[in-house]
mmCIF file of C-alpha atoms in Angstrom:
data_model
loop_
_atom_site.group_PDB
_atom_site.id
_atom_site.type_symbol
_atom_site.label_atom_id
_atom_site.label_comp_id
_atom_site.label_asym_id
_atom_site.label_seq_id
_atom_site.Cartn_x
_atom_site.Cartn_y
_atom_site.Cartn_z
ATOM 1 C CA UNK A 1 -33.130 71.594 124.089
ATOM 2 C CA UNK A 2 -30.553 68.819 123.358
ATOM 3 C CA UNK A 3 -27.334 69.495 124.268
ATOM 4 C CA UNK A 4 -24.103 67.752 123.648
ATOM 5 C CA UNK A 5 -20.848 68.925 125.761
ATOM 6 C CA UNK A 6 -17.734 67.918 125.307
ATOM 7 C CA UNK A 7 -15.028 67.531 127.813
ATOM 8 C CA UNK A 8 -11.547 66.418 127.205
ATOM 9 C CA UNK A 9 -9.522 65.454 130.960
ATOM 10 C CA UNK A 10 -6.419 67.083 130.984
ATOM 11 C CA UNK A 11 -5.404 66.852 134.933
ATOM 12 C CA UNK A 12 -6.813 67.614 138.355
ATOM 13 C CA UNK A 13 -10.218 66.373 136.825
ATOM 14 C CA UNK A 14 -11.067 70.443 137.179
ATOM 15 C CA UNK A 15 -12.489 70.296 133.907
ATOM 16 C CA UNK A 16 -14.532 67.217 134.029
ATOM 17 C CA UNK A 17 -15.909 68.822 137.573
ATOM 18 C CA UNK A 18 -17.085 72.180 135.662
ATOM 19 C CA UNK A 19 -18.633 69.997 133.144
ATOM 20 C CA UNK A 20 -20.604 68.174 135.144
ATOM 21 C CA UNK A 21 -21.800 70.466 137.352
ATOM 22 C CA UNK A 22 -22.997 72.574 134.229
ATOM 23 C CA UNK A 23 -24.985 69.139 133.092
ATOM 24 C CA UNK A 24 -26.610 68.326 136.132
ATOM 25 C CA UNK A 25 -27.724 72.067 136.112
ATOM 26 C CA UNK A 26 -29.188 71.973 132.928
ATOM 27 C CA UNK A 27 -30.842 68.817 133.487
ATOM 28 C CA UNK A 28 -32.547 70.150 136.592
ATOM 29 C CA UNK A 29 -33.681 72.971 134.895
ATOM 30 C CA UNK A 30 -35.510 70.524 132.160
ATOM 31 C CA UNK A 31 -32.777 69.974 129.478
ATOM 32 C CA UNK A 32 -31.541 67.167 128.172
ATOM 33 C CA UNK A 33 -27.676 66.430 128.112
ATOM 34 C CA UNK A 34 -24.948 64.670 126.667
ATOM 35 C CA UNK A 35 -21.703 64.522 128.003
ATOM 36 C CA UNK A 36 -18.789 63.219 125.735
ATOM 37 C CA UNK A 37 -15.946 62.624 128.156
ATOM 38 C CA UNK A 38 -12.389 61.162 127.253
ATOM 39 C CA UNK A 39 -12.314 59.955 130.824
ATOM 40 C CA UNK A 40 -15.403 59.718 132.920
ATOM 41 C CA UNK A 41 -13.595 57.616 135.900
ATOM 42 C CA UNK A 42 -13.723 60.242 138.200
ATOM 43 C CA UNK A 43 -17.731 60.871 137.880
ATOM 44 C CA UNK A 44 -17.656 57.673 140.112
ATOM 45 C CA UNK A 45 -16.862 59.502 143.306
ATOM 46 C CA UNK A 46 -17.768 62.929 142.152
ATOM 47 C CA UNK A 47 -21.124 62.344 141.041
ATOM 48 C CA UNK A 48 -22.079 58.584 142.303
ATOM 49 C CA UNK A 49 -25.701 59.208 141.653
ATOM 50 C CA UNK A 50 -25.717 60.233 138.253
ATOM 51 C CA UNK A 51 -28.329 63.029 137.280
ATOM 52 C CA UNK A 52 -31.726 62.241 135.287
ATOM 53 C CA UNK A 53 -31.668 64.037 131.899
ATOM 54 C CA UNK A 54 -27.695 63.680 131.751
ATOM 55 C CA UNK A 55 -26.318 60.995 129.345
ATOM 56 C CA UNK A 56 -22.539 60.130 129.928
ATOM 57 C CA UNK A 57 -21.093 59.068 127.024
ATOM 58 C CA UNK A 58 -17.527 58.151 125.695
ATOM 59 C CA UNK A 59 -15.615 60.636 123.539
ATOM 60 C CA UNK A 60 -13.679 58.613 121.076
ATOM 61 C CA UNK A 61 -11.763 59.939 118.215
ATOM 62 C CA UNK A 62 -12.786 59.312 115.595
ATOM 63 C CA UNK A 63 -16.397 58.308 116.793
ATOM 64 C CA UNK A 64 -17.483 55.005 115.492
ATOM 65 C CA UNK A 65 -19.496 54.590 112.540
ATOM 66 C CA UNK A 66 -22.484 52.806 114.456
ATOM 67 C CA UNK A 67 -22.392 55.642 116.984
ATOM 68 C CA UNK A 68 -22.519 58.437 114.891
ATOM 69 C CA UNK A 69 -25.196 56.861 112.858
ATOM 70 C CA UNK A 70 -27.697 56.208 115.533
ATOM 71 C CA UNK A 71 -27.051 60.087 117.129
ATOM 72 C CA UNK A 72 -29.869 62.268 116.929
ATOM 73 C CA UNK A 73 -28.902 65.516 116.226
ATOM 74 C CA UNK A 74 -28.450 68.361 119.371
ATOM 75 C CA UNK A 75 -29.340 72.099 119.189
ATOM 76 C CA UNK A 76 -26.440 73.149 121.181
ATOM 77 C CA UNK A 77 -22.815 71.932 121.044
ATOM 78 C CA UNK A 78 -20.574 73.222 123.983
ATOM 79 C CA UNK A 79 -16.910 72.799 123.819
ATOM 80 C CA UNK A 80 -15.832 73.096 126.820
ATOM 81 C CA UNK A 81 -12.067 74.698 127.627
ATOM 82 C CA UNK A 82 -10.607 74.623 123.822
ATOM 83 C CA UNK A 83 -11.330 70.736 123.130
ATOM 84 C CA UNK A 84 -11.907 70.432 119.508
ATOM 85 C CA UNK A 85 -15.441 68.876 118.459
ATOM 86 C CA UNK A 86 -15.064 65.489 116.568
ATOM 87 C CA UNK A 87 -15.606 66.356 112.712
ATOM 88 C CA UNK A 88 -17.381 62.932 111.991
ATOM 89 C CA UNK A 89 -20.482 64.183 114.793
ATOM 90 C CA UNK A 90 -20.031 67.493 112.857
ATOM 91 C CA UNK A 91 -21.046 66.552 109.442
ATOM 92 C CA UNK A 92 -23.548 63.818 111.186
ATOM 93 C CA UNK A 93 -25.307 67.485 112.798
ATOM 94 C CA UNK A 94 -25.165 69.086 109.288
ATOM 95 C CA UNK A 95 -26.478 66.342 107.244
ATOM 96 C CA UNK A 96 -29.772 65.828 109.162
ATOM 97 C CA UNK A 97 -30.429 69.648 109.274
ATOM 98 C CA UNK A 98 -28.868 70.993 106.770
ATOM 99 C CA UNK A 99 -30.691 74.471 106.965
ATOM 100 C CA UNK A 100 -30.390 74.619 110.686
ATOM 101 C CA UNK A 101 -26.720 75.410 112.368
ATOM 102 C CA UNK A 102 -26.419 74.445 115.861
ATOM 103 C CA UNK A 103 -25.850 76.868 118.595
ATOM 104 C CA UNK A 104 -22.143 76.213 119.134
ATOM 105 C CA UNK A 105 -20.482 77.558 122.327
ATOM 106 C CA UNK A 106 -17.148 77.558 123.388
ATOM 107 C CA UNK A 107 -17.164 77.499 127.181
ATOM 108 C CA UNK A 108 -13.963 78.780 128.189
ATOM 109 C CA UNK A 109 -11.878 79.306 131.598
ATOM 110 C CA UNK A 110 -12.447 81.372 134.781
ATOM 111 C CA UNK A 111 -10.879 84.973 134.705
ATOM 112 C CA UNK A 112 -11.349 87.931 135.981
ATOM 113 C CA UNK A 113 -9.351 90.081 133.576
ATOM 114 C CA UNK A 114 -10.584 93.029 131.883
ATOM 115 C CA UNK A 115 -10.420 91.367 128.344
ATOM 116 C CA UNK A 116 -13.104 88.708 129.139
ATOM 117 C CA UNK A 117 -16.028 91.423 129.171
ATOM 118 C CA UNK A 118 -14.538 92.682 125.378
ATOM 119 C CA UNK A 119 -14.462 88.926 124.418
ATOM 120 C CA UNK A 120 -17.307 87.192 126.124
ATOM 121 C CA UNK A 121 -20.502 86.331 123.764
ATOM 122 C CA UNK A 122 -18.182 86.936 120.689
ATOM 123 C CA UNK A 123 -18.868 85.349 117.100
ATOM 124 C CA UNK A 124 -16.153 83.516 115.486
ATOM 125 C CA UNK A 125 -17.351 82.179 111.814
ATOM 126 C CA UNK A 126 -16.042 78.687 110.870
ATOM 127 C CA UNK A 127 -14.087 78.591 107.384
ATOM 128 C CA UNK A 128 -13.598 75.336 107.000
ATOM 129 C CA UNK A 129 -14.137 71.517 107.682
ATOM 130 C CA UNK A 130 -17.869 70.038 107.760
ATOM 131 C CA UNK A 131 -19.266 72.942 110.063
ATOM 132 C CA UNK A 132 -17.950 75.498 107.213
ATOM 133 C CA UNK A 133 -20.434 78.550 107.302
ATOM 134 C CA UNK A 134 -21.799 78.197 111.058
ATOM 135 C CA UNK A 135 -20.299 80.386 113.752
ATOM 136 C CA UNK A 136 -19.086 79.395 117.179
ATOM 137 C CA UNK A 137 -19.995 81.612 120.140
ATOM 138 C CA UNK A 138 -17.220 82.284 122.561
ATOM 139 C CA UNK A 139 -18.726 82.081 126.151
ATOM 140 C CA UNK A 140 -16.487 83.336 129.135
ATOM 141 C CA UNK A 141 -17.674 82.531 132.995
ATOM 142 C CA UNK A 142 -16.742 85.545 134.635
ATOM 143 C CA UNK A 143 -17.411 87.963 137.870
ATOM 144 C CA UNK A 144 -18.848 91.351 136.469
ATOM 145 C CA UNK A 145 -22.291 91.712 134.778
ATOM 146 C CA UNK A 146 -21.152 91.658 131.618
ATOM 147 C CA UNK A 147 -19.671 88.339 131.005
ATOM 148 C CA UNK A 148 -21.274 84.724 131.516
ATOM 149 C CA UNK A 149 -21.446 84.631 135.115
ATOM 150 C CA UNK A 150 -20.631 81.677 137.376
ATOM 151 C CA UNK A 151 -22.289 78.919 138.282
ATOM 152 C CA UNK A 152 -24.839 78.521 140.784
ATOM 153 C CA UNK A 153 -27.522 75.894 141.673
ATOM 154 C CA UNK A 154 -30.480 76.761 143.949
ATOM 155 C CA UNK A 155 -29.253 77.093 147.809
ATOM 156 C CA UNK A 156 -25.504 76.623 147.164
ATOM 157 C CA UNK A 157 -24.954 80.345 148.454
ATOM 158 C CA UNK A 158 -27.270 80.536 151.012
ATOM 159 C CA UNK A 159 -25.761 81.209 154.416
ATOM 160 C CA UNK A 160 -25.981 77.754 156.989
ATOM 161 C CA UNK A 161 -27.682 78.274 160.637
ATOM 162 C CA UNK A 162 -25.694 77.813 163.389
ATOM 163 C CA UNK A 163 -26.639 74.858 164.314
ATOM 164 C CA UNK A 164 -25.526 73.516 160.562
ATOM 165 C CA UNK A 165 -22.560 74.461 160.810
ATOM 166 C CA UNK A 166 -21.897 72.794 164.145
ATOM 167 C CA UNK A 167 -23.276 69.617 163.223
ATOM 168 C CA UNK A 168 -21.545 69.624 159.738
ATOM 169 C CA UNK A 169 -18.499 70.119 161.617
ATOM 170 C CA UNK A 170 -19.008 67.504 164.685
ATOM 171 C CA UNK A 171 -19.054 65.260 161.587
ATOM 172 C CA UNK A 172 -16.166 66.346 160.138
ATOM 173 C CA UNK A 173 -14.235 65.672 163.560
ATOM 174 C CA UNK A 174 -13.370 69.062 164.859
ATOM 175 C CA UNK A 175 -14.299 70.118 168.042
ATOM 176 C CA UNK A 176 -16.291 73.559 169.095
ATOM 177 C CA UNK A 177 -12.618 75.351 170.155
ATOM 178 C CA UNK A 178 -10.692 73.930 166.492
ATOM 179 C CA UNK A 179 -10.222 76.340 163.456
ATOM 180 C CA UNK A 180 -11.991 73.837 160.662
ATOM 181 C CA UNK A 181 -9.282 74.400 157.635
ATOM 182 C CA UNK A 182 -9.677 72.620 154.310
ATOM 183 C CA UNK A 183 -6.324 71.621 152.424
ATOM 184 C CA UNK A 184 -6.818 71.930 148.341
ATOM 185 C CA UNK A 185 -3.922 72.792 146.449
ATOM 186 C CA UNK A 186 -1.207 71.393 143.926
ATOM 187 C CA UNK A 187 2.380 71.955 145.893
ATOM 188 C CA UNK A 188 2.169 75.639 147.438
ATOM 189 C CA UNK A 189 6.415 76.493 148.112
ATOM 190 C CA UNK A 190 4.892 77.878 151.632
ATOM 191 C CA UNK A 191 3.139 74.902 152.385
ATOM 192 C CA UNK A 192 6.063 73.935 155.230
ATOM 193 C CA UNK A 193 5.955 77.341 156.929
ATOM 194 C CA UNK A 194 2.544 77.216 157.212
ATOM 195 C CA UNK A 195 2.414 73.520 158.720
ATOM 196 C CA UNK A 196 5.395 74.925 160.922
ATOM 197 C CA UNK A 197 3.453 77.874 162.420
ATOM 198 C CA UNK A 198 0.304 75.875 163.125
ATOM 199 C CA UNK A 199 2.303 73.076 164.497
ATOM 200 C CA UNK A 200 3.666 75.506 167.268
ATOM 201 C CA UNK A 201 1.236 78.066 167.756
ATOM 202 C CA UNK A 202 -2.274 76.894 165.867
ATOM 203 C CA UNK A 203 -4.321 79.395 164.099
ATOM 204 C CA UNK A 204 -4.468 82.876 166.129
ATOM 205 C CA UNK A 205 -4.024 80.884 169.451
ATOM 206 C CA UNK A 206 -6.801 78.476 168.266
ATOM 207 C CA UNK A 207 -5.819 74.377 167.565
ATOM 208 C CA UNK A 208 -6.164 73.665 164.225
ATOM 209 C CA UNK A 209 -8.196 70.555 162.468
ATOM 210 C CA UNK A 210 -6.870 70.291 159.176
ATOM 211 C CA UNK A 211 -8.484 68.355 156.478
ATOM 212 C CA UNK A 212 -6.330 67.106 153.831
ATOM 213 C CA UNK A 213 -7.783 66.755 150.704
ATOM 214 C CA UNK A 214 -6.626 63.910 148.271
ATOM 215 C CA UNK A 215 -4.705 63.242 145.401
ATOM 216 C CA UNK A 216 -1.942 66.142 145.701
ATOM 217 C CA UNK A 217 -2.490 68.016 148.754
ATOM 218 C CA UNK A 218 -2.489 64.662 151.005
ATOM 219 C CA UNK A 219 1.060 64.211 148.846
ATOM 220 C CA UNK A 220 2.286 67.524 149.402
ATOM 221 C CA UNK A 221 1.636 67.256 152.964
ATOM 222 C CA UNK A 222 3.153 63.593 153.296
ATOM 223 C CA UNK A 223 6.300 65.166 151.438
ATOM 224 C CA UNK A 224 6.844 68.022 154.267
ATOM 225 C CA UNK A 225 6.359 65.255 156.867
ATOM 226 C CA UNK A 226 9.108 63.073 155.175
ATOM 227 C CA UNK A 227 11.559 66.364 155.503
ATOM 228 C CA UNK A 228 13.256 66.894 158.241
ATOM 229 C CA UNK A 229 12.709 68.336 161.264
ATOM 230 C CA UNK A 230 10.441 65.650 162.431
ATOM 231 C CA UNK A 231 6.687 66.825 162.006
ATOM 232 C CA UNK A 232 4.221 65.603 164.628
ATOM 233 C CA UNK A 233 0.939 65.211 163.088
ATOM 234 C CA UNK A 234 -1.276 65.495 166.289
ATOM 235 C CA UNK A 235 0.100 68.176 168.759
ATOM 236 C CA UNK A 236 -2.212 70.281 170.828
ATOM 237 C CA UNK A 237 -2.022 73.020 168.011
ATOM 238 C CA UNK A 238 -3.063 71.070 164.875
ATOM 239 C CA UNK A 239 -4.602 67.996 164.314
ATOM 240 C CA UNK A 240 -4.588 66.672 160.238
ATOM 241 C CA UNK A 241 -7.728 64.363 158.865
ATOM 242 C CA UNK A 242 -7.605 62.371 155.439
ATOM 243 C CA UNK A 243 -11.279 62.630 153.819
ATOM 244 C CA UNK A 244 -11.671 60.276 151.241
ATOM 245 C CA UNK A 245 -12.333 62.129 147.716
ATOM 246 C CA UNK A 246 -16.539 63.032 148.271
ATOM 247 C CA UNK A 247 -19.329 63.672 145.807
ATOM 248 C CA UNK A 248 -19.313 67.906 144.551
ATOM 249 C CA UNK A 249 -22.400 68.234 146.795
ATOM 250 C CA UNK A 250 -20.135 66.782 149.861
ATOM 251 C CA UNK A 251 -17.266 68.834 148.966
ATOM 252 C CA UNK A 252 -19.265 71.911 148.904
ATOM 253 C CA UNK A 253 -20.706 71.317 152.149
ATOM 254 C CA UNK A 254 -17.431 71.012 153.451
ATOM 255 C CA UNK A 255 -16.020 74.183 152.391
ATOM 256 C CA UNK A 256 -19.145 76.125 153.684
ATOM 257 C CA UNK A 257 -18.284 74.353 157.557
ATOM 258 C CA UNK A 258 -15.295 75.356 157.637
ATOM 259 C CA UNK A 259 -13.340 78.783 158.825
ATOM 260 C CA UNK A 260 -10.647 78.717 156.154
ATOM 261 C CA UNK A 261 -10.162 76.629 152.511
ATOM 262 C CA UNK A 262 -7.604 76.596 151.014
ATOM 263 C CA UNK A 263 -8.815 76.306 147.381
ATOM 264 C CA UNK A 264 -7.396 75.234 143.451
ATOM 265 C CA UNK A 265 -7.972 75.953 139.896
ATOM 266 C CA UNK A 266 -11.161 76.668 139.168
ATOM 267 C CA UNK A 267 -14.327 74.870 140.147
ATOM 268 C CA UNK A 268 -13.287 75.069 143.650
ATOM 269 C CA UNK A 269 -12.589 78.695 144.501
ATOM 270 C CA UNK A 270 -16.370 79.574 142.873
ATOM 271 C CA UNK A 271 -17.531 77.222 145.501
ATOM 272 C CA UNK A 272 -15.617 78.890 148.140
ATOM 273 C CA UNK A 273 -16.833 82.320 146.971
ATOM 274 C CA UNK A 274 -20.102 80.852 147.571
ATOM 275 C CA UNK A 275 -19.205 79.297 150.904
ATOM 276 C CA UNK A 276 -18.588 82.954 152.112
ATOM 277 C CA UNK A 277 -15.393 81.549 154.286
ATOM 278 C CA UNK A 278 -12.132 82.934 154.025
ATOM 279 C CA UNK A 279 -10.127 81.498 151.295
ATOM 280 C CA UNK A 280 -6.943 80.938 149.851
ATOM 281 C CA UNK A 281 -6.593 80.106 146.328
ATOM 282 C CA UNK A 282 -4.048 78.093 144.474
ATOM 283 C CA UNK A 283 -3.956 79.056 140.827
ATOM 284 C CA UNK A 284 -3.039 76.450 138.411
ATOM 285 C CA UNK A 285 0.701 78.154 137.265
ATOM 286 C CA UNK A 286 1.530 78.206 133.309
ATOM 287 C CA UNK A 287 4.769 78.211 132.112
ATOM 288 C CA UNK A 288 4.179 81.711 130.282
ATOM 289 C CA UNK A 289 3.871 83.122 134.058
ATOM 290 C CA UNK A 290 -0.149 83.821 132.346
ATOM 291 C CA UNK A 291 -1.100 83.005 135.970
ATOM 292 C CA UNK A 292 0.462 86.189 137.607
ATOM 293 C CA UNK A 293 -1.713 88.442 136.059
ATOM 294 C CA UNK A 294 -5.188 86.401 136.276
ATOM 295 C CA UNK A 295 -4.573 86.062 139.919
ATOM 296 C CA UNK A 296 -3.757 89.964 140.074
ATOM 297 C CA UNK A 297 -6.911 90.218 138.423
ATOM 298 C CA UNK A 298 -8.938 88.039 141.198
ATOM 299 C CA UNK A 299 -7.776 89.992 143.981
ATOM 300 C CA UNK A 300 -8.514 93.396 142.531
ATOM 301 C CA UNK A 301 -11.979 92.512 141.694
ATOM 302 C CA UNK A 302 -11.929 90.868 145.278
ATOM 303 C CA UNK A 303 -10.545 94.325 146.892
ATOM 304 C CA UNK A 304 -8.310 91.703 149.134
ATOM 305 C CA UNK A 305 -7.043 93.499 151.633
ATOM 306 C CA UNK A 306 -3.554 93.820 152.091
ATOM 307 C CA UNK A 307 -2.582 91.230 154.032
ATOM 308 C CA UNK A 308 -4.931 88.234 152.163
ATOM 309 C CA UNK A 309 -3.420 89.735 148.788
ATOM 310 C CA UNK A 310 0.359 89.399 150.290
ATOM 311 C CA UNK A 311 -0.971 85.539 151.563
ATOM 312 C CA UNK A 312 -1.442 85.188 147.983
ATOM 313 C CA UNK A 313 1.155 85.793 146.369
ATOM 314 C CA UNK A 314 3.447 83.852 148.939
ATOM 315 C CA UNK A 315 1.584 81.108 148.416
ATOM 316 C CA UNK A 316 1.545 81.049 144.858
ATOM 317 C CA UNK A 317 5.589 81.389 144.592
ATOM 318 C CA UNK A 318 5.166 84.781 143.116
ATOM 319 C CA UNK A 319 6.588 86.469 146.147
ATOM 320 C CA UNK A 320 9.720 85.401 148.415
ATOM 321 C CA UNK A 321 7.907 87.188 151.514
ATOM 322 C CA UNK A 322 7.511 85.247 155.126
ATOM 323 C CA UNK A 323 3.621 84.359 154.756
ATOM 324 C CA UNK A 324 1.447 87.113 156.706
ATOM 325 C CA UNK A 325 -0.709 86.428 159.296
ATOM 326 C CA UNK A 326 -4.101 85.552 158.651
ATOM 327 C CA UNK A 327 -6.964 87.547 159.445
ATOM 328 C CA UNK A 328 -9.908 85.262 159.416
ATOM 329 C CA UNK A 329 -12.522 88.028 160.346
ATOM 330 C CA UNK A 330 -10.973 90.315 157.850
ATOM 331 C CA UNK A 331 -10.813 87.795 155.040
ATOM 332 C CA UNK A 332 -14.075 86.350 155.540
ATOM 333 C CA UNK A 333 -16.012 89.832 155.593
ATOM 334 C CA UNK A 334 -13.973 90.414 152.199
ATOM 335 C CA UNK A 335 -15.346 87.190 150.786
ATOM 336 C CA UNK A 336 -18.818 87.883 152.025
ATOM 337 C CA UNK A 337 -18.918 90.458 150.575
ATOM 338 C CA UNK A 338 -17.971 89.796 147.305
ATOM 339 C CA UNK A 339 -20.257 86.836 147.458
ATOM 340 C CA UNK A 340 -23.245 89.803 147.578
ATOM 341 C CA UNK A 341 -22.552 91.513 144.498
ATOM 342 C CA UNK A 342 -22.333 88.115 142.579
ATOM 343 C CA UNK A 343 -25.311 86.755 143.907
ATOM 344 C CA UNK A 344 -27.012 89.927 142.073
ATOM 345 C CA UNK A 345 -25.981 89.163 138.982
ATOM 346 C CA UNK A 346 -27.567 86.074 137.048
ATOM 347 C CA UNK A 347 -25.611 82.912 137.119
ATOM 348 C CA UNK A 348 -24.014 81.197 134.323
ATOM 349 C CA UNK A 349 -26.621 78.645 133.491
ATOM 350 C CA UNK A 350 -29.056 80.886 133.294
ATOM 351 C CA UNK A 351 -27.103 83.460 130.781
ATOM 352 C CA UNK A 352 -26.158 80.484 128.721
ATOM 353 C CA UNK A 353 -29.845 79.489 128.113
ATOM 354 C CA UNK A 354 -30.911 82.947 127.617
ATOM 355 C CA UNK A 355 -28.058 82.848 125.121
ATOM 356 C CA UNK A 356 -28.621 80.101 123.215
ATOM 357 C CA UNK A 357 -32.567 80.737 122.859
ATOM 358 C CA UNK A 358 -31.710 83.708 121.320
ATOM 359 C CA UNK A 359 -29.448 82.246 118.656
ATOM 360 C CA UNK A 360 -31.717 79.385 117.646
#
């Protein structure tokens, strides 16, 4: 099938990372894609090599005249988080085949509340505009059997050898006695403590190699340093690297090398599921607090134990708590073990092409 997704960047570049990552999939598994993006800048480090069978393309509103007339038409649309479809491409679709509606999905975010199994797979029928008639599918990623699934290519779950592991790591500058940590996050209010207790003490007894992600964690981190009292950044206890930003593949890699990641939004904590290392995550906060109650959500379908759930929620600002300690062998048998009961359930990709078969 032809597929067009459409992907509007809003921050963080989270979205334009799920998108992609659901295009190279398809691609790989035969289909052909294209991906209207508002913004496509970061695709240069996150995706260097481009995919075969994946078009990039510009999303401009309105589309131009000469675009739209030289577009052949797709048999699935996908918008992707709540962007709206330009109506130009939609009468464009409906005039060459008339009699034939497109399978039209609306991909939307990660959660593991109890309304996204009532919701997911949905119709909603269009009254108006140039689609008038059609219906759009609502399509919701999810952790339990009955919604959409997440997303996972071939080998991205399988557990590394030891040897792997120790040579992903030699690469990634820690040494055989450091606890490997990756740093993604937006500005976590326990972020200082943290640095504090590592600075003094490491993780557990154990010196810490921290790798600071870029873009906002590297920030956040540079902003305790400029507080005072004065933060060394290479004590005994915990030594802080500065990747550069890396391809998805890289990134993934890294998380699966390391003992602890500290995770954001959504893209990332599926691929630290999938790593099978403890993790932290970050949710992106709303205004309307929404974010309380989805994170509530991810730890009761995680069965967190008490202290990783009480991590959480100090770390998200939703508790005024000292942060717990962390129990690497406890969280990491936690993670493991939800990563088994989602690796027997079928991923996202291949839901959404059962899917839209079936509706075509």
């Amino acid at each position: 099938m032809l597929w067009d997704i459409f992907c509007t960047v809003i921050d963080n570049h989270g979205d334009l990372g799920v998108c992609w990552r659901l295009s190279a999939e398809l691609a790989r598994r035969g289909e052909q894609v294209r991906l209207w993006v508002d913004d496509a800048s970061a695709l240069a480090w996150m995706a260097p090599q481009g995919q075969a069978g994946v078009t990039v393309l510009p999303w401009l509103s309105p589309l131009p005249a000469d675009r739209l007339a030289s577009l052949a038409p797709a048999d699935v649309l996908v918008e992707a988080f709540g962007c709206e479809i330009d109506a130009g491409l939609l009468a464009r679709h409906r005039a060459l085949r008339p009699e034939q509606p497109r399978v039209w999905i609306n991909l939307e975010y990660l959660s593991a509340e109890a309304w996204v199994e009532r919701c997911h797979a949905l119709p909603s029928p269009v009254m108006n505009g140039p689609a008038a008639g059609w219906t759009k599918w609502f399509f919701y990623p999810g952790f339990t059997p009955a919604t959409g699934g997440l997303m996972r290519e071939p080998g991205v779950a399988d557990e590394p050898t030891p040897e792997w592991r120790l040579d992903q790591r030699q690469r990634l500058g820690a040494q055989a006695q450091h606890c490997l940590v990756s740093l993604f996050c937006y500005e976590p209010p326990a972020l200082p403590a943290l640095l504090a207790r590592w600075q003094t003490e490491g993780q557990a007894g154990q010196p810490v190699h921290l790798l600071v992600m870029p873009g906002r964690p590297a920030a956040a981190v540079r902003a305790v340093q400029a507080e005072p009292p004065a933060f060394a950044e290479g004590t005994d206890w915990l030594r802080l690297a500065w990747p550069e930003a890396v391809p998805q593949a890289e990134f993934d890699r890294t998380l699966r090398a390391c003992d602890l990641n500290f995770v954001r939004g959504e893209d990332s904590v599926v691929r630290a599921l999938w790593a099978g290392r403890a993790l932290v995550w970050h949710i992106y906060p709303q205004d309307d607090e929404a974010h309380r109650d989805k994170l509530g959500a991810f730890l009761d379908w995680l069965d967190a134990p008490p202290s990783l759930r009480q991590f959480h929620e100090v770390w998200n600002g939703l508790s005024a708590a000292p942060l717990p300690p962390i129990d690497l062998p406890e969280w990491q048998a936690c993670v493991q073990a939800a990563r088994a009961k989602l690796l027997a359930q079928s991923d996202l990709v291949t839901q959404l092409l059962r899917f839209c078969t079936e509706k075509r």
